Amino acid sequence: MCTRYFVKNLTPELREIIEEVEVSPLSRRFMLSGSKIKTEGEIRPTDVVPVLAPDTDGLKKVYPMKWGYSNPYHGGKLILNARSETAGTKLMFKEDWLRHRCIIPASYYFEWEHIKGNDGKIITGDRYIIEPKGETVTWLCGLYHIEENFPTFVILTREPGKEIEFIHDRMPLILPTHLVPEWIRPDSEPEELMKEALTDMIAEKG
């Protein structure tokens, strides 16, 4: 969790973000290295996608970033998520928690129902499309850093809202639109912003 999300180029906010990343010099560098910039459709780990992060003045800017940190302790295996409750204390994430926060724009995200069988083992059930009520864009909170001269990101998670706790015991950390610029500012307080996270979700099978 979370390992899939979806972007539809339907809202003005997402269209603006996509247009900005398409002309980014960093996008050209990614493409010259053999990585395509994915701006629509189902997003998977290792995809390079538009992400909001601070520029040198701490203001919101769009950058292409690759999804997944390489884990140096496990043969470079990708890390896709980080727990928001402990990211500030973990060696791999604590510097990024303080200074390198980002927002991953999505239309919605996917989650597969986790069902505990009679033997105690977890089996995978139906896939659900999940998005916050009253929002036109799902603003996923994340962290980023640089690997081999390219930015990579992870998505932060938290305990789920009541409407979706039957699906999975984690959900992405999602903020309302007006707090997106605050989250990415290096001098803001992420612990305080987390208190405003959205947990009232709409879920349907998909």
PDB file of C-alpha atoms in Angstrom:
ATOM      1  CA  MET A   1       0.000   0.000   0.000  1.00  0.00           C
ATOM      2  CA  CYS A   2      -0.069   2.272  -1.953  1.00  0.00           C
ATOM      3  CA  THR A   3       1.276   0.652  -5.142  1.00  0.00           C
ATOM      4  CA  ARG A   4      -1.064   1.925  -7.860  1.00  0.00           C
ATOM      5  CA  TYR A   5      -2.779   5.196  -8.644  1.00  0.00           C
ATOM      6  CA  PHE A   6      -4.454   6.759 -11.665  1.00  0.00           C
ATOM      7  CA  VAL A   7      -4.212  10.128 -13.419  1.00  0.00           C
ATOM      8  CA  LYS A   8      -6.935  11.486 -15.713  1.00  0.00           C
ATOM      9  CA  ASN A   9      -6.217  14.642 -17.694  1.00  0.00           C
ATOM     10  CA  LEU A  10      -9.673  16.061 -17.005  1.00  0.00           C
ATOM     11  CA  THR A  11      -9.321  18.738 -14.338  1.00  0.00           C
ATOM     12  CA  PRO A  12      -7.655  22.138 -14.871  1.00  0.00           C
ATOM     13  CA  GLU A  13      -5.223  21.446 -12.015  1.00  0.00           C
ATOM     14  CA  LEU A  14      -3.964  18.205 -13.548  1.00  0.00           C
ATOM     15  CA  ARG A  15      -3.803  19.599 -17.072  1.00  0.00           C
ATOM     16  CA  GLU A  16      -1.669  22.491 -15.829  1.00  0.00           C
ATOM     17  CA  ILE A  17       0.686  20.119 -14.013  1.00  0.00           C
ATOM     18  CA  ILE A  18       1.041  17.869 -17.056  1.00  0.00           C
ATOM     19  CA  GLU A  19       1.747  20.817 -19.354  1.00  0.00           C
ATOM     20  CA  GLU A  20       4.446  22.071 -16.979  1.00  0.00           C
ATOM     21  CA  VAL A  21       6.239  18.728 -16.673  1.00  0.00           C
ATOM     22  CA  GLU A  22       6.228  18.261 -20.459  1.00  0.00           C
ATOM     23  CA  VAL A  23       8.488  21.310 -20.898  1.00  0.00           C
ATOM     24  CA  SER A  24      10.723  20.626 -17.903  1.00  0.00           C
ATOM     25  CA  PRO A  25      14.460  20.336 -18.720  1.00  0.00           C
ATOM     26  CA  LEU A  26      14.592  17.463 -16.244  1.00  0.00           C
ATOM     27  CA  SER A  27      12.011  15.582 -18.311  1.00  0.00           C
ATOM     28  CA  ARG A  28      14.349  15.809 -21.273  1.00  0.00           C
ATOM     29  CA  ARG A  29      17.188  14.380 -19.152  1.00  0.00           C
ATOM     30  CA  PHE A  30      14.974  11.484 -18.059  1.00  0.00           C
ATOM     31  CA  MET A  31      13.984  10.744 -21.649  1.00  0.00           C
ATOM     32  CA  LEU A  32      17.581  10.868 -22.862  1.00  0.00           C
ATOM     33  CA  SER A  33      18.385   8.291 -20.187  1.00  0.00           C
ATOM     34  CA  GLY A  34      15.654   6.019 -21.578  1.00  0.00           C
ATOM     35  CA  SER A  35      12.814   6.826 -19.162  1.00  0.00           C
ATOM     36  CA  LYS A  36       9.448   7.901 -20.529  1.00  0.00           C
ATOM     37  CA  ILE A  37       7.462  10.519 -18.589  1.00  0.00           C
ATOM     38  CA  LYS A  38       4.044   9.050 -17.790  1.00  0.00           C
ATOM     39  CA  THR A  39       1.391  11.740 -17.388  1.00  0.00           C
ATOM     40  CA  GLU A  40      -1.868   9.776 -17.695  1.00  0.00           C
ATOM     41  CA  GLY A  41      -3.342   6.372 -16.955  1.00  0.00           C
ATOM     42  CA  GLU A  42      -2.459   3.800 -14.299  1.00  0.00           C
ATOM     43  CA  ILE A  43       0.779   4.631 -12.508  1.00  0.00           C
ATOM     44  CA  ARG A  44       3.013   1.822 -11.280  1.00  0.00           C
ATOM     45  CA  PRO A  45       6.275   1.613  -9.305  1.00  0.00           C
ATOM     46  CA  THR A  46       9.366   2.784 -11.260  1.00  0.00           C
ATOM     47  CA  ASP A  47       7.218   5.046 -13.494  1.00  0.00           C
ATOM     48  CA  VAL A  48       8.496   8.613 -13.940  1.00  0.00           C
ATOM     49  CA  VAL A  49       5.616  10.985 -13.222  1.00  0.00           C
ATOM     50  CA  PRO A  50       4.821  14.642 -12.421  1.00  0.00           C
ATOM     51  CA  VAL A  51       5.454  15.550  -8.787  1.00  0.00           C
ATOM     52  CA  LEU A  52       5.109  18.864  -6.926  1.00  0.00           C
ATOM     53  CA  ALA A  53       8.181  19.898  -4.946  1.00  0.00           C
ATOM     54  CA  PRO A  54       9.788  23.187  -3.854  1.00  0.00           C
ATOM     55  CA  ASP A  55      12.050  25.234  -6.091  1.00  0.00           C
ATOM     56  CA  THR A  56      15.098  27.048  -4.688  1.00  0.00           C
ATOM     57  CA  ASP A  57      12.778  29.657  -3.110  1.00  0.00           C
ATOM     58  CA  GLY A  58      10.552  27.044  -1.482  1.00  0.00           C
ATOM     59  CA  LEU A  59       7.720  27.650  -3.931  1.00  0.00           C
ATOM     60  CA  LYS A  60       5.668  24.954  -5.664  1.00  0.00           C
ATOM     61  CA  LYS A  61       7.097  23.633  -8.939  1.00  0.00           C
ATOM     62  CA  VAL A  62       6.480  20.544 -11.082  1.00  0.00           C
ATOM     63  CA  TYR A  63       9.300  18.012 -11.541  1.00  0.00           C
ATOM     64  CA  PRO A  64       9.407  14.549 -13.084  1.00  0.00           C
ATOM     65  CA  MET A  65      10.363  11.927 -10.487  1.00  0.00           C
ATOM     66  CA  LYS A  66      10.718   8.159 -10.430  1.00  0.00           C
ATOM     67  CA  TRP A  67       8.562   6.193  -7.999  1.00  0.00           C
ATOM     68  CA  GLY A  68      10.630   4.173  -5.535  1.00  0.00           C
ATOM     69  CA  TYR A  69      13.679   4.562  -3.297  1.00  0.00           C
ATOM     70  CA  SER A  70      16.419   1.981  -3.716  1.00  0.00           C
ATOM     71  CA  ASN A  71      17.028   0.131  -0.462  1.00  0.00           C
ATOM     72  CA  PRO A  72      20.826  -0.185   0.018  1.00  0.00           C
ATOM     73  CA  TYR A  73      20.305  -2.727   2.808  1.00  0.00           C
ATOM     74  CA  HIS A  74      18.325  -5.185   0.674  1.00  0.00           C
ATOM     75  CA  GLY A  75      20.102  -5.340  -2.656  1.00  0.00           C
ATOM     76  CA  GLY A  76      18.527  -2.196  -4.027  1.00  0.00           C
ATOM     77  CA  LYS A  77      14.946  -3.491  -3.625  1.00  0.00           C
ATOM     78  CA  LEU A  78      12.517  -0.634  -4.158  1.00  0.00           C
ATOM     79  CA  ILE A  79      10.767   1.059  -1.250  1.00  0.00           C
ATOM     80  CA  LEU A  80       7.461   2.541  -2.423  1.00  0.00           C
ATOM     81  CA  ASN A  81       5.891   3.786   0.823  1.00  0.00           C
ATOM     82  CA  ALA A  82       6.923   5.229   4.173  1.00  0.00           C
ATOM     83  CA  ARG A  83       4.861   5.339   7.356  1.00  0.00           C
ATOM     84  CA  SER A  84       4.059   8.948   8.211  1.00  0.00           C
ATOM     85  CA  GLU A  85       4.046   8.121  11.934  1.00  0.00           C
ATOM     86  CA  THR A  86       7.713   7.060  11.923  1.00  0.00           C
ATOM     87  CA  ALA A  87       9.303   8.640   8.823  1.00  0.00           C
ATOM     88  CA  GLY A  88      10.771  11.449  10.919  1.00  0.00           C
ATOM     89  CA  THR A  89      12.816   8.976  12.973  1.00  0.00           C
ATOM     90  CA  LYS A  90      13.900   6.429  10.361  1.00  0.00           C
ATOM     91  CA  LEU A  91      17.447   6.776   9.038  1.00  0.00           C
ATOM     92  CA  MET A  92      16.352   6.416   5.421  1.00  0.00           C
ATOM     93  CA  PHE A  93      13.614   9.053   5.626  1.00  0.00           C
ATOM     94  CA  LYS A  94      14.270  11.538   8.436  1.00  0.00           C
ATOM     95  CA  GLU A  95      16.231  14.100   6.403  1.00  0.00           C
ATOM     96  CA  ASP A  96      13.651  13.999   3.616  1.00  0.00           C
ATOM     97  CA  TRP A  97      10.857  14.301   6.193  1.00  0.00           C
ATOM     98  CA  LEU A  98      12.384  17.553   7.369  1.00  0.00           C
ATOM     99  CA  ARG A  99      13.430  19.117   4.054  1.00  0.00           C
ATOM    100  CA  HIS A 100      12.314  17.103   1.031  1.00  0.00           C
ATOM    101  CA  ARG A 101       8.540  16.748   1.061  1.00  0.00           C
ATOM    102  CA  CYS A 102       6.519  16.479  -2.131  1.00  0.00           C
ATOM    103  CA  ILE A 103       2.992  16.011  -3.423  1.00  0.00           C
ATOM    104  CA  ILE A 104       2.041  13.403  -6.010  1.00  0.00           C
ATOM    105  CA  PRO A 105      -1.100  14.489  -7.910  1.00  0.00           C
ATOM    106  CA  ALA A 106      -3.607  11.751  -8.753  1.00  0.00           C
ATOM    107  CA  SER A 107      -7.226  11.364  -9.747  1.00  0.00           C
ATOM    108  CA  TYR A 108      -7.621   8.415  -7.366  1.00  0.00           C
ATOM    109  CA  TYR A 109      -5.680   5.448  -6.029  1.00  0.00           C
ATOM    110  CA  PHE A 110      -6.250   1.699  -6.031  1.00  0.00           C
ATOM    111  CA  GLU A 111      -6.303  -0.701  -3.115  1.00  0.00           C
ATOM    112  CA  TRP A 112      -6.952  -4.429  -2.958  1.00  0.00           C
ATOM    113  CA  GLU A 113      -9.064  -5.770  -0.125  1.00  0.00           C
ATOM    114  CA  HIS A 114      -7.026  -7.797   2.359  1.00  0.00           C
ATOM    115  CA  ILE A 115      -8.997 -10.707   3.800  1.00  0.00           C
ATOM    116  CA  LYS A 116      -7.808 -12.921   6.635  1.00  0.00           C
ATOM    117  CA  GLY A 117      -8.559 -16.590   5.992  1.00  0.00           C
ATOM    118  CA  ASN A 118      -9.450 -19.211   8.590  1.00  0.00           C
ATOM    119  CA  ASP A 119      -5.777 -20.181   8.751  1.00  0.00           C
ATOM    120  CA  GLY A 120      -4.788 -16.605   9.591  1.00  0.00           C
ATOM    121  CA  LYS A 121      -3.196 -15.956   6.218  1.00  0.00           C
ATOM    122  CA  ILE A 122      -4.069 -12.820   4.275  1.00  0.00           C
ATOM    123  CA  ILE A 123      -5.583 -13.284   0.833  1.00  0.00           C
ATOM    124  CA  THR A 124      -6.234 -10.573  -1.758  1.00  0.00           C
ATOM    125  CA  GLY A 125      -9.822  -9.718  -2.619  1.00  0.00           C
ATOM    126  CA  ASP A 126     -11.495  -7.128  -4.845  1.00  0.00           C
ATOM    127  CA  ARG A 127      -9.739  -4.033  -6.128  1.00  0.00           C
ATOM    128  CA  TYR A 128     -11.210  -0.676  -5.082  1.00  0.00           C
ATOM    129  CA  ILE A 129     -10.975   2.812  -6.575  1.00  0.00           C
ATOM    130  CA  ILE A 130     -10.584   5.294  -3.705  1.00  0.00           C
ATOM    131  CA  GLU A 131     -10.684   9.089  -3.618  1.00  0.00           C
ATOM    132  CA  PRO A 132     -11.417  11.759  -0.993  1.00  0.00           C
ATOM    133  CA  LYS A 133     -14.929  13.182  -0.793  1.00  0.00           C
ATOM    134  CA  GLY A 134     -15.330  16.717  -2.106  1.00  0.00           C
ATOM    135  CA  GLU A 135     -11.940  16.919  -3.853  1.00  0.00           C
ATOM    136  CA  THR A 136     -11.296  17.027  -7.608  1.00  0.00           C
ATOM    137  CA  VAL A 137      -7.671  15.905  -7.205  1.00  0.00           C
ATOM    138  CA  THR A 138      -6.187  13.340  -4.805  1.00  0.00           C
ATOM    139  CA  TRP A 139      -3.049  15.016  -3.412  1.00  0.00           C
ATOM    140  CA  LEU A 140      -0.801  12.190  -2.170  1.00  0.00           C
ATOM    141  CA  CYS A 141       1.893  13.275   0.292  1.00  0.00           C
ATOM    142  CA  GLY A 142       5.405  11.988  -0.270  1.00  0.00           C
ATOM    143  CA  LEU A 143       9.119  12.381   0.284  1.00  0.00           C
ATOM    144  CA  TYR A 144      11.869  12.625  -2.310  1.00  0.00           C
ATOM    145  CA  HIS A 145      15.634  12.446  -2.683  1.00  0.00           C
ATOM    146  CA  ILE A 146      18.246  12.138  -5.413  1.00  0.00           C
ATOM    147  CA  GLU A 147      19.604   8.824  -6.704  1.00  0.00           C
ATOM    148  CA  GLU A 148      22.166   8.744  -9.505  1.00  0.00           C
ATOM    149  CA  ASN A 149      21.434  12.402 -10.316  1.00  0.00           C
ATOM    150  CA  PHE A 150      17.681  11.849 -10.688  1.00  0.00           C
ATOM    151  CA  PRO A 151      14.883  12.531  -8.141  1.00  0.00           C
ATOM    152  CA  THR A 152      12.908   9.597  -6.738  1.00  0.00           C
ATOM    153  CA  PHE A 153       9.943   9.581  -4.359  1.00  0.00           C
ATOM    154  CA  VAL A 154       7.949   7.478  -1.906  1.00  0.00           C
ATOM    155  CA  ILE A 155       4.310   7.889  -0.875  1.00  0.00           C
ATOM    156  CA  LEU A 156       3.523   8.391   2.817  1.00  0.00           C
ATOM    157  CA  THR A 157       0.861   6.255   4.490  1.00  0.00           C
ATOM    158  CA  ARG A 158      -1.251   6.425   7.646  1.00  0.00           C
ATOM    159  CA  GLU A 159      -4.072   4.572   9.403  1.00  0.00           C
ATOM    160  CA  PRO A 160      -7.196   4.349   7.212  1.00  0.00           C
ATOM    161  CA  GLY A 161     -10.447   6.267   7.576  1.00  0.00           C
ATOM    162  CA  LYS A 162     -13.445   4.331   8.892  1.00  0.00           C
ATOM    163  CA  GLU A 163     -15.082   3.995   5.464  1.00  0.00           C
ATOM    164  CA  ILE A 164     -12.166   2.040   4.036  1.00  0.00           C
ATOM    165  CA  GLU A 165     -10.609   0.231   6.997  1.00  0.00           C
ATOM    166  CA  PHE A 166     -12.302  -2.981   5.809  1.00  0.00           C
ATOM    167  CA  ILE A 167     -10.154  -2.835   2.666  1.00  0.00           C
ATOM    168  CA  HIS A 168      -6.696  -2.342   4.152  1.00  0.00           C
ATOM    169  CA  ASP A 169      -5.085  -1.255   7.419  1.00  0.00           C
ATOM    170  CA  ARG A 170      -3.192   1.590   5.694  1.00  0.00           C
ATOM    171  CA  MET A 171      -4.047   4.419   3.309  1.00  0.00           C
ATOM    172  CA  PRO A 172      -2.020   7.229   1.702  1.00  0.00           C
ATOM    173  CA  LEU A 173      -1.558  10.488   3.566  1.00  0.00           C
ATOM    174  CA  ILE A 174      -3.768  12.908   1.593  1.00  0.00           C
ATOM    175  CA  LEU A 175      -4.096  16.660   2.141  1.00  0.00           C
ATOM    176  CA  PRO A 176      -6.756  19.148   1.005  1.00  0.00           C
ATOM    177  CA  THR A 177      -5.874  21.393  -1.932  1.00  0.00           C
ATOM    178  CA  HIS A 178      -5.204  24.527   0.105  1.00  0.00           C
ATOM    179  CA  LEU A 179      -2.450  22.818   2.132  1.00  0.00           C
ATOM    180  CA  VAL A 180      -0.464  21.497  -0.840  1.00  0.00           C
ATOM    181  CA  PRO A 181       1.906  24.540  -0.986  1.00  0.00           C
ATOM    182  CA  GLU A 182       2.437  24.340   2.780  1.00  0.00           C
ATOM    183  CA  TRP A 183       3.374  20.650   2.723  1.00  0.00           C
ATOM    184  CA  ILE A 184       6.210  21.098   0.255  1.00  0.00           C
ATOM    185  CA  ARG A 185       7.690  24.181   1.953  1.00  0.00           C
ATOM    186  CA  PRO A 186      10.959  23.106   3.651  1.00  0.00           C
ATOM    187  CA  ASP A 187      10.247  25.332   6.665  1.00  0.00           C
ATOM    188  CA  SER A 188       6.733  24.048   7.399  1.00  0.00           C
ATOM    189  CA  GLU A 189       5.846  21.601  10.188  1.00  0.00           C
ATOM    190  CA  PRO A 190       4.733  18.271   8.688  1.00  0.00           C
ATOM    191  CA  GLU A 191       3.477  16.971  12.047  1.00  0.00           C
ATOM    192  CA  GLU A 192       1.007  19.855  12.248  1.00  0.00           C
ATOM    193  CA  LEU A 193      -0.125  19.504   8.635  1.00  0.00           C
ATOM    194  CA  MET A 194      -0.767  15.785   9.139  1.00  0.00           C
ATOM    195  CA  LYS A 195      -3.567  16.710  11.537  1.00  0.00           C
ATOM    196  CA  GLU A 196      -5.485  18.113   8.550  1.00  0.00           C
ATOM    197  CA  ALA A 197      -5.204  14.921   6.473  1.00  0.00           C
ATOM    198  CA  LEU A 198      -8.319  13.769   4.636  1.00  0.00           C
ATOM    199  CA  THR A 199      -9.792  10.443   5.769  1.00  0.00           C
ATOM    200  CA  ASP A 200     -13.383  10.702   4.503  1.00  0.00           C
ATOM    201  CA  MET A 201     -13.115   8.537   1.385  1.00  0.00           C
ATOM    202  CA  ILE A 202     -15.305   7.250  -1.428  1.00  0.00           C
ATOM    203  CA  ALA A 203     -14.570   3.661  -2.465  1.00  0.00           C
ATOM    204  CA  GLU A 204     -16.042   1.570  -5.241  1.00  0.00           C
ATOM    205  CA  LYS A 205     -15.014  -1.712  -6.783  1.00  0.00           C
ATOM    206  CA  GLY A 206     -12.931  -1.300  -9.897  1.00  0.00           C
TER     207      GLY A 206
END
